[in-house]
Coordinates of C-alpha atoms in Angstrom, one line a residue:
X21 CA 110.3 70.5 8.9
X22 CA 107.9 73.2 9.8
X23 CA 104.9 70.7 11.1
X24 CA 106.4 69.9 14.4
X25 CA 107.0 73.5 15.3
X26 CA 103.6 74.6 14.1
X27 CA 102.0 71.7 16.5
X28 CA 103.9 72.7 19.2
X29 CA 102.8 76.2 18.7
X30 CA 99.2 75.2 18.6
X31 CA 99.5 73.3 22.2
X32 CA 100.9 76.1 23.3
X33 CA 98.5 78.6 22.3
X34 CA 95.6 76.1 23.4
X35 CA 97.3 75.9 27.2
X36 CA 96.9 79.4 27.3
X37 CA 93.7 79.9 26.1
X38 CA 92.3 77.3 28.5
X39 CA 94.2 79.4 31.2
X40 CA 92.8 82.6 30.5
X41 CA 89.5 81.0 30.1
X42 CA 89.4 80.7 34.2
X43 CA 86.7 83.4 35.3
X44 CA 86.0 84.8 38.5
X45 CA 83.1 86.9 39.5
X46 CA 81.6 88.7 42.7
X47 CA 78.0 89.8 43.8
X48 CA 77.2 91.9 45.1
X49 CA 80.2 94.5 44.1
X50 CA 78.3 97.3 46.1
X51 CA 78.2 96.7 50.2
X52 CA 76.4 98.7 52.9
X53 CA 77.9 97.5 56.0
X54 CA 80.1 95.2 58.0
X55 CA 78.9 91.7 57.8
X56 CA 77.2 91.9 54.5
X57 CA 78.0 88.6 52.7
X58 CA 79.8 88.4 49.4
X59 CA 79.7 85.3 46.9
X60 CA 82.7 84.8 44.9
X61 CA 82.2 82.3 42.1
X62 CA 84.7 80.8 39.5
X63 CA 84.7 78.3 36.6
X64 CA 87.0 76.5 34.3
X65 CA 90.0 75.9 36.6
X66 CA 92.0 73.3 34.6
X67 CA 93.1 70.5 36.7
X68 CA 92.4 71.7 40.1
X69 CA 94.1 70.9 43.0
X70 CA 92.9 70.4 46.5
X71 CA 95.2 73.3 47.7
X72 CA 94.0 75.8 45.0
X73 CA 92.8 78.6 47.1
X74 CA 91.1 82.2 47.0
X75 CA 92.6 85.3 48.3
X76 CA 91.3 88.2 50.0
X77 CA 93.1 91.4 49.5
X78 CA 92.5 95.1 50.8
X79 CA 93.3 97.4 49.3
X80 CA 93.1 95.7 45.8
X81 CA 96.2 96.6 44.5
X82 CA 98.2 94.9 47.4
X83 CA 100.8 92.4 46.2
X84 CA 100.3 88.9 45.7
X85 CA 101.9 87.8 49.3
X86 CA 100.0 90.8 51.2
X87 CA 96.6 88.8 51.3
X88 CA 94.2 89.6 54.5
X89 CA 93.0 85.7 54.5
X90 CA 92.2 82.8 52.2
X91 CA 89.6 80.0 51.8
X92 CA 90.7 77.0 49.9
X93 CA 88.7 76.3 46.8
X94 CA 88.2 72.7 48.3
X95 CA 85.8 74.1 50.9
X96 CA 83.2 74.5 47.8
X97 CA 81.3 70.8 47.2
X98 CA 82.0 71.3 43.4
X99 CA 85.5 72.4 43.4
X100 CA 86.7 69.1 41.8
X101 CA 84.7 69.9 38.5
X102 CA 86.6 73.2 38.2
X103 CA 83.7 75.3 39.3
X104 CA 82.4 76.4 42.6
X105 CA 81.5 79.3 44.9
X106 CA 82.5 80.8 48.5
X107 CA 80.2 83.1 50.4
X108 CA 81.9 85.2 53.0
X109 CA 80.7 88.2 55.4
X110 CA 83.2 91.1 54.8
X111 CA 84.3 93.6 57.4
X112 CA 84.4 97.3 56.3
X113 CA 88.1 98.6 56.4
X114 CA 87.6 101.8 54.9
X115 CA 89.4 100.4 51.9
X116 CA 88.0 98.5 48.8
X117 CA 88.5 94.6 48.3
X118 CA 89.7 92.3 45.4
X119 CA 89.8 88.6 45.5
X120 CA 92.2 86.3 43.6
X121 CA 92.4 82.6 42.8
X122 CA 95.5 80.6 42.9
X123 CA 96.9 77.3 41.7
X124 CA 98.8 75.7 44.6
X125 CA 100.2 71.9 44.9
X126 CA 101.8 69.8 47.6
X127 CA 105.0 69.8 45.8
X128 CA 105.2 73.6 46.2
X129 CA 104.8 73.9 49.8
X130 CA 107.4 75.8 51.5
X131 CA 108.2 74.7 55.1
X132 CA 109.7 78.0 56.2
X133 CA 106.6 79.8 55.4
X134 CA 104.0 79.0 58.1
X135 CA 101.3 80.7 59.7
X136 CA 100.6 80.9 63.9
X137 CA 99.9 77.2 63.8
X138 CA 102.9 76.0 61.5
X139 CA 100.6 75.4 58.6
X140 CA 101.9 76.1 55.4
X141 CA 101.2 79.5 53.9
X142 CA 99.7 79.1 50.3
X143 CA 101.6 80.0 47.6
X144 CA 101.3 83.0 45.2
X145 CA 103.3 81.7 41.9
X146 CA 100.3 80.6 39.7
X147 CA 97.7 83.4 39.7
X148 CA 94.4 82.0 37.6
X149 CA 91.8 84.8 38.0
X150 CA 91.3 88.3 39.8
X151 CA 88.1 89.7 40.5
X152 CA 86.8 93.4 40.2
X153 CA 86.5 95.7 42.8
X154 CA 84.1 95.7 45.6
X155 CA 83.3 98.7 47.7
X156 CA 81.4 100.0 50.6
X157 CA 78.8 102.4 49.8
X158 CA 78.9 105.5 52.0
X159 CA 75.8 106.8 54.0
X160 CA 74.9 103.8 55.9
X161 CA 75.7 105.1 59.2
X162 CA 78.2 104.3 61.8
X163 CA 79.6 100.8 62.8
X164 CA 81.5 98.9 65.7
X165 CA 79.0 100.5 68.5
X166 CA 79.8 100.0 72.1
X167 CA 78.2 100.9 74.9
X168 CA 79.9 101.4 78.6
X169 CA 79.4 103.2 81.8
X170 CA 80.4 106.8 82.8
X171 CA 81.2 107.8 86.4
X172 CA 77.9 109.0 86.6
X173 CA 75.2 106.7 87.3
X174 CA 72.1 108.4 85.5
X175 CA 74.5 108.1 82.1
X176 CA 75.6 106.2 79.4
X177 CA 78.4 106.3 76.8
X178 CA 78.3 105.0 73.3
X179 CA 81.3 104.8 71.3
X180 CA 81.5 104.2 67.3
X181 CA 83.5 104.1 64.5
X182 CA 82.9 106.3 60.8
X183 CA 85.2 106.9 57.9
X184 CA 85.6 110.6 58.6
X185 CA 86.0 113.0 61.5
X186 CA 82.9 115.1 60.6
X187 CA 80.3 115.8 63.1
X188 CA 77.9 112.8 64.6
X189 CA 75.6 112.6 67.5
X190 CA 73.9 110.1 69.4
X191 CA 69.8 110.5 69.8
X192 CA 67.7 108.7 72.6
X193 CA 64.2 108.3 73.9
X194 CA 61.9 106.0 75.4
X195 CA 60.4 104.8 72.5
X196 CA 61.6 103.9 69.4
X197 CA 61.6 107.0 66.8
X198 CA 60.6 109.2 69.1
X199 CA 64.3 111.1 70.1
X200 CA 63.6 113.3 73.1
X201 CA 67.5 114.0 73.5
X202 CA 70.3 114.7 70.9
X203 CA 74.0 115.2 72.4
X204 CA 77.0 115.7 69.7
X205 CA 79.8 113.0 70.3
X206 CA 83.3 114.0 70.6
X207 CA 85.8 112.4 68.2
X208 CA 89.2 111.0 68.3
X209 CA 91.8 109.1 65.8
X210 CA 94.9 107.2 66.3
X211 CA 97.6 107.0 63.5
X212 CA 100.3 104.5 62.5
X213 CA 102.9 106.0 64.5
X214 CA 100.8 105.3 67.8
X215 CA 101.3 101.8 67.2
X216 CA 103.7 100.4 69.6
X217 CA 105.3 97.7 67.4
X218 CA 105.3 96.2 64.2
X219 CA 103.4 94.8 62.0
X220 CA 100.7 97.0 63.1
X221 CA 103.2 100.1 62.7
X222 CA 104.4 98.9 59.4
X223 CA 103.4 99.9 55.9
X224 CA 102.0 96.6 55.2
X225 CA 100.4 95.8 58.7
X226 CA 99.0 99.3 59.1
X227 CA 95.1 99.8 58.4
X228 CA 92.9 103.0 58.4
X229 CA 91.1 102.8 61.8
X230 CA 88.7 105.3 61.0
X231 CA 87.3 108.0 63.4
X232 CA 86.5 106.9 66.9
X233 CA 83.1 109.1 67.7
X234 CA 82.0 109.1 71.7
X235 CA 78.8 110.5 72.7
X236 CA 77.3 110.6 76.3
X237 CA 73.4 110.1 76.8
X238 CA 72.8 111.9 80.3
X239 CA 69.8 112.4 82.6
X240 CA 68.6 108.6 82.4
X241 CA 65.4 107.8 84.5
X242 CA 66.5 104.7 86.5
X243 CA 65.9 101.1 85.2
X244 CA 64.3 102.3 82.0
X245 CA 64.5 101.0 78.3
X246 CA 66.2 103.6 76.3
X247 CA 66.3 103.4 72.5
X248 CA 69.2 105.1 70.8
X249 CA 70.6 105.9 67.2
X250 CA 73.9 107.3 66.4
X251 CA 75.4 109.3 63.1
X252 CA 74.2 112.1 61.2
X253 CA 71.6 113.2 58.7
X254 CA 74.1 113.8 56.2
X255 CA 76.3 110.5 56.6
X256 CA 73.3 108.2 57.8
X257 CA 72.0 106.9 61.0
X258 CA 72.8 103.4 62.5
X259 CA 69.7 101.0 63.0
X260 CA 68.2 101.5 66.4
X261 CA 69.4 99.8 69.4
X262 CA 68.3 99.8 73.0
X263 CA 69.7 99.2 76.7
X264 CA 68.4 99.4 80.0
X265 CA 69.5 102.1 82.3
X266 CA 71.4 101.7 85.5
X267 CA 68.9 101.8 88.6
X268 CA 70.7 102.8 91.8
X269 CA 67.6 101.7 93.7
X270 CA 67.5 98.0 92.8
X271 CA 69.2 95.4 95.1
X272 CA 69.8 93.2 92.2
X273 CA 73.0 92.7 90.4
X274 CA 73.3 90.9 87.1
X275 CA 76.8 90.5 84.9
X276 CA 78.1 88.5 82.3
X277 CA 82.0 88.2 83.0
X278 CA 84.7 86.8 81.1
X279 CA 88.6 86.9 79.8
X280 CA 90.5 86.2 76.9
X281 CA 87.9 86.1 74.5
X282 CA 89.9 87.3 71.1
X283 CA 87.9 87.5 67.5
X284 CA 86.8 84.9 64.8
X285 CA 87.1 85.5 61.3
X286 CA 85.4 83.6 58.4
X287 CA 88.4 82.5 56.6
X288 CA 92.1 81.7 57.1
X289 CA 94.8 84.4 58.3
X290 CA 98.6 84.6 59.4
X291 CA 97.4 84.6 63.0
X292 CA 95.4 82.2 64.8
X293 CA 91.5 83.4 65.5
X294 CA 89.3 82.1 68.1
X295 CA 86.4 80.3 66.8
X296 CA 85.3 79.5 70.4
X297 CA 84.4 83.3 70.7
X298 CA 81.2 83.1 68.4
X299 CA 79.6 80.3 70.4
X300 CA 80.4 82.2 73.6
X301 CA 78.4 85.3 72.6
X302 CA 75.6 83.5 70.9
X303 CA 74.6 82.1 74.6
X304 CA 75.2 85.5 76.3
X305 CA 73.1 87.0 73.8
X306 CA 70.4 84.4 75.0
X307 CA 70.9 85.3 78.6
X308 CA 70.6 88.8 78.0
X309 CA 67.3 88.3 76.1
X310 CA 66.0 86.3 78.6
X311 CA 66.1 89.1 81.4
X312 CA 64.1 91.2 79.7
X313 CA 63.9 94.6 80.9
X314 CA 66.3 94.0 83.8
X315 CA 69.7 96.2 83.7
X316 CA 73.0 93.8 82.8
X317 CA 76.3 94.7 82.0
X318 CA 79.2 92.8 80.5
X319 CA 82.6 92.7 81.9
X320 CA 85.9 91.4 80.0
X321 CA 89.0 91.3 81.8
X322 CA 91.7 91.4 79.3
X323 CA 92.9 90.2 76.2
X324 CA 90.1 91.5 74.0
X325 CA 90.9 91.0 70.4
X326 CA 94.4 89.5 70.3
X327 CA 95.3 92.1 67.6
X328 CA 98.8 90.8 67.3
X329 CA 98.9 90.9 63.3
X330 CA 98.2 93.2 60.9
X331 CA 95.5 95.9 61.4
X332 CA 93.1 94.0 59.6
X333 CA 92.6 91.5 62.6
X334 CA 91.3 94.2 64.8
X335 CA 88.2 95.0 62.8
X336 CA 86.5 91.5 62.6
X337 CA 86.0 91.5 66.3
X338 CA 82.7 93.3 65.9
X339 CA 81.3 89.9 64.9
X340 CA 81.8 88.8 68.2
X341 CA 81.9 91.4 71.1
X342 CA 79.6 93.7 69.2
X343 CA 76.5 91.4 69.0
X344 CA 76.1 92.0 72.8
X345 CA 78.0 95.4 73.4
X346 CA 75.2 97.5 71.9
X347 CA 72.7 96.4 74.1
X348 CA 74.5 96.2 77.5
X349 CA 77.3 98.2 79.2
X350 CA 80.8 96.8 78.3
X351 CA 83.5 97.1 81.1
X352 CA 87.3 96.1 80.7
X353 CA 90.1 95.5 82.8
X354 CA 93.5 96.8 81.3
X355 CA 95.9 94.4 79.6
X356 CA 98.7 96.0 77.4
X357 CA 100.5 93.4 75.4
X358 CA 103.1 95.9 73.4
X359 CA 106.8 95.4 73.6
X360 CA 108.6 97.0 75.9
X361 CA 106.3 98.6 78.1
X362 CA 107.6 98.4 81.5
X363 CA 108.0 101.8 83.2
X364 CA 105.2 101.8 85.4
X365 CA 104.5 99.3 82.8
X366 CA 103.5 102.0 80.5
X367 CA 105.8 103.4 77.7
X368 CA 106.3 107.0 76.9
X369 CA 106.0 106.0 73.2
X370 CA 102.7 105.0 73.7
X371 CA 98.9 106.8 73.9
X372 CA 98.6 107.4 77.8
X373 CA 95.3 105.6 78.7
X374 CA 92.9 106.4 81.3
X375 CA 90.9 105.0 84.0
X376 CA 93.8 102.1 84.2
X377 CA 91.9 101.2 87.5
X378 CA 88.4 102.0 88.8
X379 CA 85.1 100.8 90.6
X380 CA 81.4 101.3 90.6
X381 CA 78.3 100.0 92.4
X382 CA 75.6 98.3 91.0
X383 CA 73.0 96.7 92.9
X384 CA 73.9 94.4 95.8
X385 CA 77.9 94.5 94.6
X386 CA 80.9 96.8 94.6
X387 CA 83.0 96.2 91.7
X388 CA 86.7 97.0 91.5
X389 CA 88.9 96.9 88.3
X390 CA 92.5 96.5 88.8
X391 CA 95.6 96.6 86.2
X392 CA 97.9 93.5 86.7
X393 CA 99.7 95.4 84.3
X394 CA 100.8 98.6 86.0
X395 CA 102.6 99.3 89.1
X396 CA 100.6 97.8 92.1
X397 CA 103.0 97.3 94.9
X398 CA 102.9 99.2 98.0
X399 CA 103.2 102.8 98.2
X400 CA 102.1 103.0 94.2
X401 CA 99.5 105.2 92.9
X402 CA 97.2 101.7 92.3
X403 CA 98.1 100.2 95.6
X404 CA 96.6 103.2 97.4
X405 CA 93.6 103.7 95.0
X406 CA 92.7 100.0 96.1
X407 CA 93.5 100.6 99.7
X408 CA 91.2 103.7 99.8
X409 CA 88.4 102.1 97.7
X410 CA 88.3 99.0 99.8
X411 CA 88.4 100.8 103.0
X412 CA 85.6 103.1 102.1
X413 CA 83.0 100.1 100.7
X414 CA 79.3 101.2 102.2
X415 CA 78.6 97.3 103.4
X416 CA 74.9 98.1 104.2
X417 CA 74.4 99.1 100.4
X418 CA 77.0 96.7 98.9
X419 CA 77.4 93.7 101.0
X420 CA 79.7 92.1 98.3
X421 CA 83.0 93.3 96.9
X422 CA 84.2 91.6 93.4
X423 CA 87.5 92.6 92.3
X424 CA 88.6 91.8 88.7
X425 CA 92.3 91.9 87.0
X426 CA 93.8 90.1 84.4
X427 CA 96.8 88.1 85.4
X428 CA 95.5 85.9 88.3
X429 CA 96.9 85.6 91.8
X430 CA 95.5 82.0 92.2
X431 CA 95.8 79.3 89.4
X432 CA 96.8 75.8 88.9
X433 CA 98.3 76.4 85.5
X434 CA 101.7 77.6 87.4
X435 CA 103.7 78.5 84.2
X436 CA 107.0 79.8 85.5
X437 CA 106.9 82.9 83.4
X438 CA 103.8 84.3 85.3
X439 CA 105.2 83.4 88.8
X440 CA 107.1 86.5 89.9
X441 CA 103.8 88.4 89.2
X442 CA 102.0 85.9 91.3
X443 CA 104.2 86.4 94.1
X444 CA 104.1 90.1 94.0
X445 CA 100.2 90.0 93.9
X446 CA 100.3 87.6 96.9
X447 CA 102.9 89.8 98.8
X448 CA 101.2 93.3 98.1
X449 CA 97.5 92.8 97.3
X450 CA 96.2 89.7 99.0
X451 CA 96.6 91.2 102.7
X452 CA 94.5 94.2 101.3
X453 CA 91.7 91.9 99.9
X454 CA 91.5 89.7 103.0
X455 CA 91.7 92.6 105.6
X456 CA 88.9 94.4 103.9
X457 CA 86.9 91.0 103.1
X458 CA 86.8 91.0 99.5
X459 CA 83.9 88.5 98.4
X460 CA 85.3 87.4 94.9
X461 CA 88.2 87.8 92.8
X462 CA 88.0 87.0 89.0
X463 CA 91.1 86.5 86.8
X464 CA 91.6 85.8 83.0
X465 CA 95.0 85.3 81.2
X466 CA 94.7 81.4 81.9
X467 CA 92.4 80.2 79.1
X468 CA 90.7 77.6 81.1
X469 CA 87.8 78.0 84.0
X470 CA 89.0 77.3 87.9
X471 CA 87.3 78.1 91.0
X472 CA 89.1 78.0 94.3
X473 CA 88.0 77.4 98.0
X474 CA 87.8 80.9 99.9
X475 CA 91.6 81.2 100.3
X476 CA 94.3 83.0 102.0
X477 CA 97.7 82.2 101.8
X478 CA 97.0 79.3 100.1
X479 CA 95.0 78.0 103.3
X480 CA 91.1 77.2 102.7
X481 CA 88.7 79.0 105.2
X482 CA 85.3 78.3 106.1
X483 CA 83.9 81.7 105.1
X484 CA 84.7 84.6 102.5
X485 CA 85.3 87.1 105.1
X486 CA 88.8 87.1 105.4
X487 CA 89.3 84.5 102.6
X488 CA 88.1 85.8 99.2
X489 CA 87.0 83.0 96.7
X490 CA 89.1 83.1 93.6
X491 CA 88.2 82.4 90.0
X492 CA 89.9 82.3 86.8
X493 CA 87.6 83.1 84.0
X494 CA 89.6 83.3 80.9
X495 CA 87.8 80.6 78.8
X496 CA 85.9 82.9 76.7
X497 CA 87.6 81.9 73.3
X498 CA 91.5 81.9 73.2
X499 CA 92.9 78.4 72.8
X500 CA 96.6 78.9 74.1
X501 CA 96.1 77.0 76.9
X502 CA 96.6 73.1 77.6
X503 CA 93.7 71.7 79.4
X504 CA 94.6 70.0 82.7
X505 CA 95.4 66.7 81.0
X506 CA 98.1 66.2 78.0
X507 CA 96.6 65.8 74.5
X508 CA 97.5 63.6 71.9
X509 CA 98.3 66.5 69.5
X510 CA 100.1 68.3 72.1
X511 CA 102.7 66.0 74.0
X512 CA 104.7 68.7 75.1
X513 CA 102.0 70.6 77.2
X514 CA 102.9 70.7 80.9
X515 CA 100.3 68.5 83.3
X516 CA 99.4 70.7 86.1
X517 CA 98.2 68.8 88.8
X518 CA 94.8 69.9 90.7
X519 CA 95.5 71.1 94.0
X520 CA 93.2 70.5 97.1
X521 CA 92.2 74.4 97.2
X522 CA 91.0 74.1 93.7
X523 CA 87.4 73.1 94.2
X524 CA 86.6 72.8 90.0
X525 CA 88.2 73.3 86.8
X526 CA 87.2 72.6 83.5
X527 CA 88.2 72.5 79.6
X528 CA 85.1 73.9 78.6
X529 CA 84.8 77.3 77.1
X530 CA 82.2 79.9 78.0
X531 CA 81.4 82.6 80.5
X532 CA 80.1 83.3 84.0
X533 CA 77.2 84.5 84.8
X534 CA 76.8 86.8 88.1
X535 CA 73.2 87.3 89.9
X536 CA 73.4 89.2 93.2
X537 CA 70.9 90.3 95.9
X538 CA 71.7 91.7 99.3
X539 CA 71.4 88.3 100.7
X540 CA 73.1 86.1 97.9
X541 CA 75.4 86.1 95.2
X542 CA 75.4 83.3 92.9
X543 CA 78.1 82.1 90.6
X544 CA 77.6 80.2 87.4
X545 CA 79.9 78.8 84.7
X546 CA 77.9 78.4 81.4
X547 CA 79.9 76.0 78.7
X548 CA 79.4 77.0 75.1
X549 CA 79.2 74.0 73.8
X550 CA 75.7 73.3 75.0
X551 CA 74.8 76.8 76.9
X552 CA 74.3 74.6 80.2
X553 CA 75.4 75.5 83.8
X554 CA 79.0 73.4 84.3
X555 CA 79.5 74.7 87.9
X556 CA 78.0 77.0 90.6
X557 CA 78.8 78.8 93.8
X558 CA 76.4 80.7 96.1
X559 CA 78.0 83.0 98.4
X560 CA 76.1 84.4 101.1
X561 CA 76.1 87.8 103.0
X562 CA 76.7 86.1 106.0
X563 CA 79.9 84.8 105.1
X564 CA 79.0 80.8 104.0
X565 CA 80.3 79.7 100.5
X566 CA 78.2 76.9 99.2
X567 CA 79.7 75.0 96.4
X568 CA 77.7 73.5 93.5
X569 CA 75.7 70.2 93.6
X570 CA 75.2 67.1 91.2
X571 CA 72.2 68.3 89.4
X572 CA 73.8 69.9 86.2
X573 CA 74.0 66.4 84.4
X574 CA 77.5 66.9 82.6
X575 CA 80.9 66.0 83.1
X576 CA 82.7 68.2 85.6
X577 CA 86.1 69.1 87.1
X578 CA 85.3 69.2 90.7
X579 CA 87.3 68.1 93.8
X580 CA 86.6 64.4 94.5
X581 CA 87.4 62.8 97.7
X582 CA 86.7 65.8 99.7
X583 CA 84.0 65.8 102.7
X584 CA 80.8 68.0 102.6
X585 CA 80.6 71.9 103.4
X586 CA 78.6 72.9 106.6
X587 CA 75.5 73.6 104.2
X588 CA 75.4 70.3 102.9
X589 CA 75.2 68.7 106.5
X590 CA 71.9 70.9 107.1
X591 CA 70.4 69.8 103.9
X592 CA 71.5 66.0 105.0
X593 CA 70.2 66.8 108.4
X594 CA 67.0 67.8 107.0
X595 CA 66.8 64.7 104.7
X596 CA 67.3 62.3 107.9
X597 CA 64.1 64.0 109.6
X598 CA 62.2 62.9 106.3
X599 CA 63.7 59.5 106.0
X600 CA 64.1 58.0 109.5
X601 CA 65.2 54.9 108.2
X602 CA 68.8 56.4 107.5
X603 CA 69.3 58.1 110.5
X604 CA 71.5 56.0 112.5
X605 CA 73.6 55.7 109.0
X606 CA 73.8 59.3 108.7
X607 CA 74.9 60.6 112.2
X608 CA 77.2 57.6 112.3
X609 CA 78.9 58.8 109.3
X610 CA 78.6 62.3 110.3
X611 CA 80.5 61.8 113.5
X612 CA 83.4 59.9 111.8
X613 CA 83.8 62.6 109.5
X614 CA 84.1 65.3 112.1
X615 CA 86.4 63.4 114.2
X616 CA 88.6 62.7 111.2
X617 CA 88.7 66.2 110.2
X618 CA 88.6 68.1 113.1
X619 CA 87.8 71.9 112.3
X620 CA 89.2 72.0 108.8
X621 CA 87.0 73.7 106.3
X622 CA 85.0 71.5 104.2
X623 CA 83.6 71.1 100.4
X624 CA 81.2 69.6 98.4
X625 CA 82.5 67.6 95.5
X626 CA 80.7 68.4 92.4
X627 CA 82.1 66.4 89.4
X628 CA 84.8 64.7 88.1
X629 CA 87.4 66.7 85.9
X630 CA 85.9 67.9 82.6
X631 CA 88.2 68.1 79.4

């Protein structure tokens, strides 16, 4: 009578033994800086499921359902054997890490628990193993290093983050290791109560942001490459970085511009991240390296990190933007997304930011940054700033004026929620732009690229003088926007027809490169899947706007069925002189086109629509 219970007891003991034999290990267990890679290995997982998963936890004692991110064990090629490994770069959140493995099956999926994309979140009922603690070793210098302009041309600001408020400095010189100057950085910090909404200000979402240090390198020579480090002797210095200082005597302007980049993490999270941002940064870094010792700056016009989740969603942005921000000035246009921020668009509960709108000259271009999130209507402080600034531009020094803001004045993506904002911009800002001959207006918010003709009140002009060229450049990484045609897996997305004033619109992620001299400003749209130019427009100081041509060799999104620009007729006229056999045909066609179109502005087709 005792054999059956004993048999069952033995089975139970064997089962418990097999579960307890699941092992997990992490190497290394001590890291020096963000981006260091750890390898998590496991073995002896019995009857593995394709939904078994690895969770990242910081701090290590977080509850099971408070993971930072996760990876399915099935991402390891050997997972079916019950063993495998996953390697991940880790961000320093000023807190230790641990890793846990859970068993999860399809029958346990809870449809009520899902992430930003409505994918089910992993279940935590069956813990298989938990690792030891992974720590970041102190003394290896600051992180999250950014350069930015100051109001003074011979200065460069550098900002960085460390784990304490002790004194740090920036040292710099014209040769690596030969530091001719040192400047102490000021230090600030924000706290949980400064966050405007959950989950960032909650006990789960809050993460220690560290201490933000702000140093200024002064008395820089014009157009010289400087090397610099930030940190301290006692707490460690950063690796050496370099930049080329601004040169007020140069007529050349080089800038890389984009909006709505976001960030990317090497693991899944509660909130969608922007994987395309990695490729965008890769190609910008290529272009910065290619220009050598020429000065350039990077401009981000809002929606930088999409930090809508816990505090740990903010830190990983350094994996994208910081690849280039240490080497060139990094400028932004404001976009606040906190809940309840309308009272001059800035609630009293927030930290009061500075420099909501500003301007500066570099080379042949006067740049103006405005805030579409703060009051810009006639009579407001910002309106008065924009008016005074545009009226005081020295056109002999900077013949081109480029305005940048987050929400677009012109876009084909006519979502109803943004219509009131666009109407206000058209009413109050467009007259300022046209009266003061703004050359180019760049916008983000819509996560696609689109370029318009020189336009005023929805009418195309034949010159940018009185008819600024508008372009939407919010295509750096965020993908919450439909492309111009519906996708099979997004049947409810709206279809926005391409109006006649829209000269090109594309579905390719990427960025804008701006190169200008006193004679010409060239704007090129670089796609991040191939690093090639997908659209181009040349803007002459004389007022002409020369649309792109057919030489790029990729599918595009230009207008079709429209007539050529004035410049294109000149090119065709030159071709006639060389190829006389076509004289009669070309002149006949030109005569017919001019009669048909009268004095309407004309534009060059580039490509068919890109998706």
